[in-house]
Amino acid sequence: MKVGAKMMKEVVITKPYEYEIREVPIPELEDDYQVLIKMKAAGVCGSDYHIYHGANPNSTYPRIPGHENAGVVVKVGSKVTRVKEGDRVVVDLIITCGQCYQCKIGRENICENVKVRGSGVDGGFREYFTAPEDDVYVIPNSIDFKDAALIEPFAIGAHCTNRGKVVPGDIVFILGTGTIGSIILQTCKNKGCTVICCDIDDETLERAKAYGADYIINSRKENVVERVQEITNRKGVTIAFDSACFQGSLTSLFEPGLVRNAGRVVNLGFTTAPESISQAMLAQRELDLISSRMSCYQFEPVIEKFANNEFNLDGLVTTPIKFDEIDKVFHYMDNPDPKVKKMVILFD
Ligand SMILES: [Zn+2]
Ligand SMILES: [Zn+2]
């Protein structure tokens, strides 16, 4: 195919460990309520690694990944009223039915017919795509596109802290200070909590301090429960988040002394290997185990907080990569580099 004005590039994971860069026509609007988006930035997330490596239970193939999408509206359907050409937008990843029990009780993110852009349907690793106007949110000029790709992960932070009913004064333990851990940290600080961050990597722990962590613990060098006991005056934390998400990470949060009686534990991971949590571990302290998946109604509040500069975004995107150099993204997925914590694909 020849390069022409109406053509674009897209990245397709054809099956686990294989991808192709294809040249295809720029999509047409499918109905009057759709908009055409020209991509500007797409975040690369842990779940994209899993899709590429065949380890995402929610993904089908062939698939265009990308669920952290920011771009510009370049065409609108005749019945579109919420956005106009030229608007800078981020795109929600969740496509729901609006009819099921979960949709009706405001839990659309776990709609029984949910489709997720970038795993169950095609996502944003392409130069253009269409979406219903209801799926896009306008962002102000003050938010640059690289940062706009972080709005979706911050929506996850907002959602999981809501799920955990985080309130001012909570003493929070966060396991894992990667991108999501750092975002949960900032969200909890924004809500007025004391936060303890735990990781095995001194560099990310130092970064966590810069993001507002009150205490940091390196679990390779220190006894985690002892340190938590010291910090909390022998009470334990009121809530713990597992953003490390490896086998055993969730179980470790139930260790006696870590979370106090009546505390909450929030899990976000999709590891399929079993954990070792006994009934007594939950019932003895009457702990709440709360799970959290993606987000629901959080894009707009997060955009507002971004616009108000309520978060420290410095250093969260460690590795911007040009769309022309997309091979690098897959290279880093195959050859993880501890310095490459968060890639964002930039389209121009
Ligand atoms: Zn993500
Ligand atoms: Zn539904």
CSV table of C-alpha atoms and ligand atoms in Angstrom, one decimal:
chain,number,residue,atom,x,y,z
A,1,MET,CA,0.0,0.0,0.0
A,2,LYS,CA,1.2,3.5,-0.7
A,3,VAL,CA,1.4,6.3,1.9
A,4,GLY,CA,-1.4,8.7,1.2
A,5,ALA,CA,-3.2,11.5,3.0
A,6,LYS,CA,-5.9,9.0,4.1
A,7,MET,CA,-3.6,6.3,5.5
A,8,MET,CA,-2.3,5.8,9.0
A,9,LYS,CA,-0.1,3.4,11.0
A,10,GLU,CA,-1.3,1.1,13.6
A,11,VAL,CA,0.4,-1.4,15.9
A,12,VAL,CA,-1.2,-4.9,16.1
A,13,ILE,CA,-0.3,-7.6,18.5
A,14,THR,CA,-1.2,-10.5,16.3
A,15,LYS,CA,-0.6,-13.2,19.0
A,16,PRO,CA,1.5,-13.4,22.1
A,17,TYR,CA,5.1,-12.2,21.5
A,18,GLU,CA,4.3,-11.0,17.9
A,19,TYR,CA,3.4,-7.6,16.6
A,20,GLU,CA,3.1,-5.9,13.3
A,21,ILE,CA,3.0,-2.3,12.2
A,22,ARG,CA,0.3,-2.0,9.6
A,23,GLU,CA,-0.6,0.8,7.2
A,24,VAL,CA,-4.4,1.1,7.0
A,25,PRO,CA,-7.0,3.8,6.0
A,26,ILE,CA,-7.9,6.4,8.6
A,27,PRO,CA,-11.2,5.1,10.0
A,28,GLU,CA,-14.5,6.8,9.1
A,29,LEU,CA,-17.1,7.8,11.7
A,30,GLU,CA,-19.5,4.9,12.1
A,31,ASP,CA,-22.4,7.0,13.3
A,32,ASP,CA,-23.5,10.6,14.0
A,33,TYR,CA,-22.4,10.4,17.7
A,34,GLN,CA,-18.8,9.5,17.1
A,35,VAL,CA,-15.7,11.6,17.0
A,36,LEU,CA,-12.4,10.9,15.2
A,37,ILE,CA,-9.3,11.3,17.4
A,38,LYS,CA,-5.8,12.0,16.2
A,39,MET,CA,-3.6,10.4,18.8
A,40,LYS,CA,-1.0,12.5,20.7
A,41,ALA,CA,0.1,10.3,23.6
A,42,ALA,CA,-0.5,6.7,24.7
A,43,GLY,CA,0.8,5.4,28.0
A,44,VAL,CA,2.2,1.9,28.1
A,45,CYS,CA,1.0,0.0,31.2
A,46,GLY,CA,1.7,-3.3,32.9
A,47,SER,CA,-1.4,-4.7,31.4
A,48,ASP,CA,0.1,-4.0,27.9
A,49,TYR,CA,3.1,-6.1,28.9
A,50,HIS,CA,0.7,-8.9,29.8
A,51,ILE,CA,-1.2,-8.6,26.5
A,52,TYR,CA,2.1,-8.8,24.6
A,53,HIS,CA,3.2,-11.8,26.6
A,54,GLY,CA,-0.1,-13.6,26.5
A,55,ALA,CA,-0.7,-13.2,30.2
A,56,ASN,CA,-3.7,-10.9,30.2
A,57,PRO,CA,-6.8,-13.0,30.9
A,58,ASN,CA,-9.0,-10.2,29.5
A,59,SER,CA,-7.3,-9.9,26.1
A,60,THR,CA,-8.1,-11.4,22.7
A,61,TYR,CA,-5.9,-11.3,19.5
A,62,PRO,CA,-5.2,-9.7,17.1
A,63,ARG,CA,-5.3,-6.6,19.3
A,64,ILE,CA,-4.2,-3.0,19.1
A,65,PRO,CA,-3.2,-2.2,22.6
A,66,GLY,CA,-3.3,1.1,24.4
A,67,HIS,CA,-5.8,2.3,27.0
A,68,GLU,CA,-4.1,5.5,28.3
A,69,ASN,CA,-5.0,7.6,25.4
A,70,ALA,CA,-4.8,11.4,24.8
A,71,GLY,CA,-5.3,13.2,21.5
A,72,VAL,CA,-7.2,15.8,19.5
A,73,VAL,CA,-10.7,15.6,18.1
A,74,VAL,CA,-10.3,16.1,14.3
A,75,LYS,CA,-13.8,15.3,13.1
A,76,VAL,CA,-17.2,15.1,14.8
A,77,GLY,CA,-20.5,13.4,13.8
A,78,SER,CA,-23.5,15.5,13.0
A,79,LYS,CA,-25.2,14.8,16.4
A,80,VAL,CA,-22.1,15.4,18.6
A,81,THR,CA,-22.7,18.2,21.1
A,82,ARG,CA,-20.2,17.7,23.9
A,83,VAL,CA,-17.0,18.2,22.0
A,84,LYS,CA,-15.8,20.0,18.9
A,85,GLU,CA,-13.0,19.8,16.4
A,86,GLY,CA,-9.7,20.9,17.9
A,87,ASP,CA,-10.6,19.8,21.4
A,88,ARG,CA,-7.8,18.2,23.3
A,89,VAL,CA,-9.2,15.0,24.9
A,90,VAL,CA,-8.5,11.8,26.9
A,91,VAL,CA,-10.5,8.7,26.1
A,92,ASP,CA,-12.1,6.5,28.6
A,93,LEU,CA,-11.1,2.8,28.2
A,94,ILE,CA,-14.4,1.3,29.4
A,95,ILE,CA,-17.2,0.5,27.0
A,96,THR,CA,-20.4,-0.6,28.9
A,97,CYS,CA,-23.9,-1.8,28.1
A,98,GLY,CA,-25.8,0.5,30.4
A,99,GLN,CA,-28.4,-2.2,31.0
A,100,CYS,CA,-27.0,-4.7,33.4
A,101,TYR,CA,-27.2,-4.8,37.2
A,102,GLN,CA,-23.7,-3.4,37.6
A,103,CYS,CA,-24.3,-0.5,35.2
A,104,LYS,CA,-27.5,0.3,37.1
A,105,ILE,CA,-25.8,0.5,40.5
A,106,GLY,CA,-23.1,2.7,39.2
A,107,ARG,CA,-20.4,0.0,38.9
A,108,GLU,CA,-20.0,0.3,35.1
A,109,ASN,CA,-16.3,-0.6,35.2
A,110,ILE,CA,-17.4,-4.1,36.0
A,111,CYS,CA,-20.4,-4.2,33.6
A,112,GLU,CA,-21.1,-7.8,32.8
A,113,ASN,CA,-20.7,-6.9,29.1
A,114,VAL,CA,-17.7,-4.6,29.6
A,115,LYS,CA,-15.3,-4.1,26.8
A,116,VAL,CA,-12.0,-2.5,27.5
A,117,ARG,CA,-10.2,-0.4,24.8
A,118,GLY,CA,-6.7,-1.8,24.3
A,119,SER,CA,-7.5,-5.4,25.5
A,120,GLY,CA,-11.0,-6.6,24.6
A,121,VAL,CA,-11.4,-4.1,21.7
A,122,ASP,CA,-8.7,-2.1,19.8
A,123,GLY,CA,-6.9,0.7,21.7
A,124,GLY,CA,-4.7,3.7,21.0
A,125,PHE,CA,-1.4,2.4,19.6
A,126,ARG,CA,-2.5,3.9,16.2
A,127,GLU,CA,-2.5,7.3,14.7
A,128,TYR,CA,-6.3,7.8,14.6
A,129,PHE,CA,-9.4,6.0,16.0
A,130,THR,CA,-13.0,6.7,16.5
A,131,ALA,CA,-15.0,6.7,19.7
A,132,PRO,CA,-18.5,7.8,20.9
A,133,GLU,CA,-18.4,11.4,22.1
A,134,ASP,CA,-19.5,10.2,25.6
A,135,ASP,CA,-16.2,8.3,25.9
A,136,VAL,CA,-14.0,11.4,25.6
A,137,TYR,CA,-13.2,14.1,28.2
A,138,VAL,CA,-11.9,17.5,27.2
A,139,ILE,CA,-8.6,18.5,28.9
A,140,PRO,CA,-7.4,22.1,29.3
A,141,ASN,CA,-4.3,23.4,27.4
A,142,SER,CA,-2.3,23.6,30.6
A,143,ILE,CA,-2.1,19.8,30.6
A,144,ASP,CA,0.5,18.6,28.1
A,145,PHE,CA,-0.2,15.4,26.2
A,146,LYS,CA,2.6,13.4,27.8
A,147,ASP,CA,1.0,14.1,31.3
A,148,ALA,CA,-2.5,13.5,29.9
A,149,ALA,CA,-1.5,9.9,29.3
A,150,LEU,CA,-1.3,9.6,33.1
A,151,ILE,CA,-4.9,10.7,33.7
A,152,GLU,CA,-6.1,7.1,33.3
A,153,PRO,CA,-3.7,5.7,35.8
A,154,PHE,CA,-4.6,8.5,38.2
A,155,ALA,CA,-8.2,7.6,37.7
A,156,ILE,CA,-7.3,4.1,38.9
A,157,GLY,CA,-5.7,5.7,42.0
A,158,ALA,CA,-8.9,7.7,42.6
A,159,HIS,CA,-11.1,4.6,42.1
A,160,CYS,CA,-9.1,2.3,44.4
A,161,THR,CA,-8.9,4.8,47.2
A,162,ASN,CA,-12.6,5.4,46.9
A,163,ARG,CA,-13.2,1.6,46.9
A,164,GLY,CA,-11.0,1.5,50.1
A,165,LYS,CA,-13.0,4.4,51.6
A,166,VAL,CA,-9.8,6.4,52.3
A,167,VAL,CA,-10.5,9.3,54.6
A,168,PRO,CA,-8.3,12.1,56.0
A,169,GLY,CA,-6.3,10.7,58.9
A,170,ASP,CA,-6.0,7.2,57.5
A,171,ILE,CA,-2.6,5.7,58.0
A,172,VAL,CA,-1.9,4.0,54.7
A,173,PHE,CA,0.6,1.3,53.8
A,174,ILE,CA,1.4,0.9,50.1
A,175,LEU,CA,3.3,-2.1,48.8
A,176,GLY,CA,5.1,-1.3,45.6
A,177,THR,CA,6.2,2.2,44.5
A,178,GLY,CA,6.1,1.8,40.8
A,179,THR,CA,3.8,4.0,38.7
A,180,ILE,CA,0.5,2.9,40.3
A,181,GLY,CA,2.0,2.8,43.8
A,182,SER,CA,3.3,6.3,43.3
A,183,ILE,CA,-0.1,7.4,42.1
A,184,ILE,CA,-2.0,5.8,45.0
A,185,LEU,CA,0.6,7.5,47.3
A,186,GLN,CA,-0.1,11.0,45.8
A,187,THR,CA,-3.9,10.3,45.9
A,188,CYS,CA,-3.8,9.4,49.6
A,189,LYS,CA,-1.6,12.4,50.4
A,190,ASN,CA,-4.1,14.6,48.4
A,191,LYS,CA,-6.8,13.1,50.7
A,192,GLY,CA,-4.9,14.0,53.9
A,193,CYS,CA,-3.4,10.7,54.9
A,194,THR,CA,-0.2,9.6,56.5
A,195,VAL,CA,1.5,7.2,54.0
A,196,ILE,CA,4.1,4.5,54.4
A,197,CYS,CA,5.6,3.2,51.2
A,198,CYS,CA,7.4,-0.2,50.9
A,199,ASP,CA,9.4,-1.5,48.0
A,200,ILE,CA,12.7,-3.3,47.3
A,201,ASP,CA,14.2,-0.5,45.2
A,202,ASP,CA,15.8,2.4,47.0
A,203,GLU,CA,15.5,4.6,43.9
A,204,THR,CA,11.7,4.4,43.7
A,205,LEU,CA,11.5,4.7,47.5
A,206,GLU,CA,13.4,8.0,47.2
A,207,ARG,CA,11.1,9.1,44.4
A,208,ALA,CA,8.1,8.2,46.7
A,209,LYS,CA,9.6,10.5,49.3
A,210,ALA,CA,9.6,13.3,46.8
A,211,TYR,CA,5.9,12.5,46.0
A,212,GLY,CA,5.1,12.9,49.7
A,213,ALA,CA,5.6,9.6,51.4
A,214,ASP,CA,5.9,10.1,55.2
A,215,TYR,CA,7.9,6.9,55.7
A,216,ILE,CA,9.7,4.5,53.4
A,217,ILE,CA,10.6,0.9,54.1
A,218,ASN,CA,13.0,-1.2,52.0
A,219,SER,CA,11.6,-4.7,52.6
A,220,ARG,CA,15.0,-6.2,51.5
A,221,LYS,CA,16.8,-4.4,54.3
A,222,GLU,CA,14.2,-4.0,57.0
A,223,ASN,CA,11.6,-6.0,58.8
A,224,VAL,CA,8.4,-4.5,57.4
A,225,VAL,CA,6.0,-5.4,60.3
A,226,GLU,CA,8.5,-4.2,62.9
A,227,ARG,CA,8.9,-0.8,61.1
A,228,VAL,CA,5.1,-0.4,60.7
A,229,GLN,CA,4.6,-1.2,64.4
A,230,GLU,CA,7.2,1.5,65.3
A,231,ILE,CA,5.8,4.1,63.0
A,232,THR,CA,2.2,3.5,64.1
A,233,ASN,CA,2.8,3.3,67.8
A,234,ARG,CA,2.2,-0.4,67.9
A,235,LYS,CA,-1.3,-0.1,66.3
A,236,GLY,CA,-0.8,-1.0,62.6
A,237,VAL,CA,-2.1,0.9,59.6
A,238,THR,CA,-5.7,1.5,58.9
A,239,ILE,CA,-5.5,0.5,55.2
A,240,ALA,CA,-3.1,-1.3,53.0
A,241,PHE,CA,-2.8,-1.3,49.2
A,242,ASP,CA,-1.2,-4.0,47.2
A,243,SER,CA,0.3,-2.3,44.1
A,244,ALA,CA,3.1,-4.9,43.9
A,245,CYS,CA,0.8,-7.6,42.6
A,246,PHE,CA,3.1,-10.6,42.6
A,247,GLN,CA,2.2,-14.0,44.0
A,248,GLY,CA,2.2,-13.7,47.8
A,249,SER,CA,2.1,-9.9,47.9
A,250,LEU,CA,-1.5,-9.8,48.9
A,251,THR,CA,-0.9,-12.5,51.6
A,252,SER,CA,1.9,-10.5,53.0
A,253,LEU,CA,-0.5,-7.6,53.9
A,254,PHE,CA,-2.3,-9.9,56.3
A,255,GLU,CA,0.7,-10.5,58.4
A,256,PRO,CA,-0.2,-9.8,62.0
A,257,GLY,CA,0.8,-6.3,63.1
A,258,LEU,CA,0.6,-4.7,59.7
A,259,VAL,CA,-3.1,-3.8,59.4
A,260,ARG,CA,-4.9,-3.0,62.6
A,261,ASN,CA,-8.3,-4.5,63.6
A,262,ALA,CA,-11.1,-3.2,61.4
A,263,GLY,CA,-8.6,-2.2,58.8
A,264,ARG,CA,-9.0,-2.6,55.0
A,265,VAL,CA,-6.8,-4.3,52.4
A,266,VAL,CA,-7.2,-3.3,48.8
A,267,ASN,CA,-6.0,-5.5,45.9
A,268,LEU,CA,-5.5,-4.4,42.3
A,269,GLY,CA,-3.6,-7.3,40.8
A,270,PHE,CA,-4.5,-10.0,38.3
A,271,THR,CA,-2.0,-12.6,39.3
A,272,THR,CA,-3.7,-16.0,38.8
A,273,ALA,CA,-1.5,-17.9,41.3
A,274,PRO,CA,-3.3,-18.6,44.6
A,275,GLU,CA,-2.6,-16.6,47.8
A,276,SER,CA,-2.5,-18.1,51.3
A,277,ILE,CA,-5.1,-16.2,53.2
A,278,SER,CA,-6.9,-18.2,55.9
A,279,GLN,CA,-10.4,-17.4,57.1
A,280,ALA,CA,-8.9,-16.5,60.5
A,281,MET,CA,-6.6,-13.9,59.0
A,282,LEU,CA,-9.6,-12.0,57.8
A,283,ALA,CA,-12.1,-12.7,60.6
A,284,GLN,CA,-9.9,-12.3,63.6
A,285,ARG,CA,-9.4,-8.6,63.0
A,286,GLU,CA,-12.6,-8.2,61.0
A,287,LEU,CA,-10.6,-7.0,58.1
A,288,ASP,CA,-12.2,-5.9,54.8
A,289,LEU,CA,-10.6,-7.3,51.7
A,290,ILE,CA,-11.6,-4.9,48.9
A,291,SER,CA,-10.8,-5.4,45.2
A,292,SER,CA,-10.5,-2.6,42.7
A,293,ARG,CA,-10.5,-2.8,38.9
A,294,MET,CA,-9.9,0.1,36.5
A,295,SER,CA,-12.0,3.1,37.4
A,296,CYS,CA,-15.5,4.5,37.3
A,297,TYR,CA,-16.5,8.2,37.0
A,298,GLN,CA,-13.0,9.3,37.9
A,299,PHE,CA,-11.7,10.9,34.7
A,300,GLU,CA,-13.3,14.3,35.2
A,301,PRO,CA,-12.3,14.7,38.9
A,302,VAL,CA,-8.7,13.7,38.0
A,303,ILE,CA,-8.6,16.2,35.1
A,304,GLU,CA,-9.7,18.9,37.5
A,305,LYS,CA,-6.9,18.0,39.9
A,306,PHE,CA,-4.4,17.9,37.1
A,307,ALA,CA,-5.5,21.4,36.0
A,308,ASN,CA,-5.1,22.6,39.6
A,309,ASN,CA,-1.6,21.1,39.8
A,310,GLU,CA,-2.5,19.0,42.8
A,311,PHE,CA,-0.2,16.2,41.8
A,312,ASN,CA,3.6,16.0,41.2
A,313,LEU,CA,4.0,14.4,37.8
A,314,ASP,CA,7.7,15.0,37.6
A,315,GLY,CA,9.5,11.7,36.9
A,316,LEU,CA,6.4,9.5,36.6
A,317,VAL,CA,6.9,9.2,32.8
A,318,THR,CA,10.5,7.8,32.8
A,319,THR,CA,10.7,7.0,29.1
A,320,PRO,CA,8.9,9.0,26.3
A,321,ILE,CA,9.1,7.1,23.0
A,322,LYS,CA,8.2,8.4,19.5
A,323,PHE,CA,5.5,6.4,17.7
A,324,ASP,CA,8.0,6.0,14.8
A,325,GLU,CA,10.3,4.1,17.3
A,326,ILE,CA,7.5,1.8,18.6
A,327,ASP,CA,9.9,-1.1,18.3
A,328,LYS,CA,11.6,0.3,21.4
A,329,VAL,CA,8.4,-0.3,23.4
A,330,PHE,CA,8.4,-4.0,22.6
A,331,HIS,CA,12.1,-4.2,23.1
A,332,TYR,CA,11.7,-2.9,26.7
A,333,MET,CA,8.8,-5.3,27.2
A,334,ASP,CA,11.1,-8.2,26.2
A,335,ASN,CA,14.1,-6.8,28.1
A,336,PRO,CA,12.8,-5.0,31.2
A,337,ASP,CA,15.1,-2.2,32.4
A,338,PRO,CA,14.6,-1.0,36.0
A,339,LYS,CA,15.1,2.5,34.7
A,340,VAL,CA,12.2,2.2,32.3
A,341,LYS,CA,9.3,2.4,34.7
A,342,LYS,CA,6.7,4.2,32.6
A,343,MET,CA,6.8,4.6,28.8
A,344,VAL,CA,4.6,7.0,27.0
A,345,ILE,CA,4.3,6.9,23.2
A,346,LEU,CA,4.3,10.4,21.6
A,347,PHE,CA,2.8,10.7,18.2
A,348,ASP,CA,4.5,14.0,17.1
B,1,ZN,ZN,-3.0,1.1,32.6
B,2,ZN,ZN,-23.6,-3.2,31.9
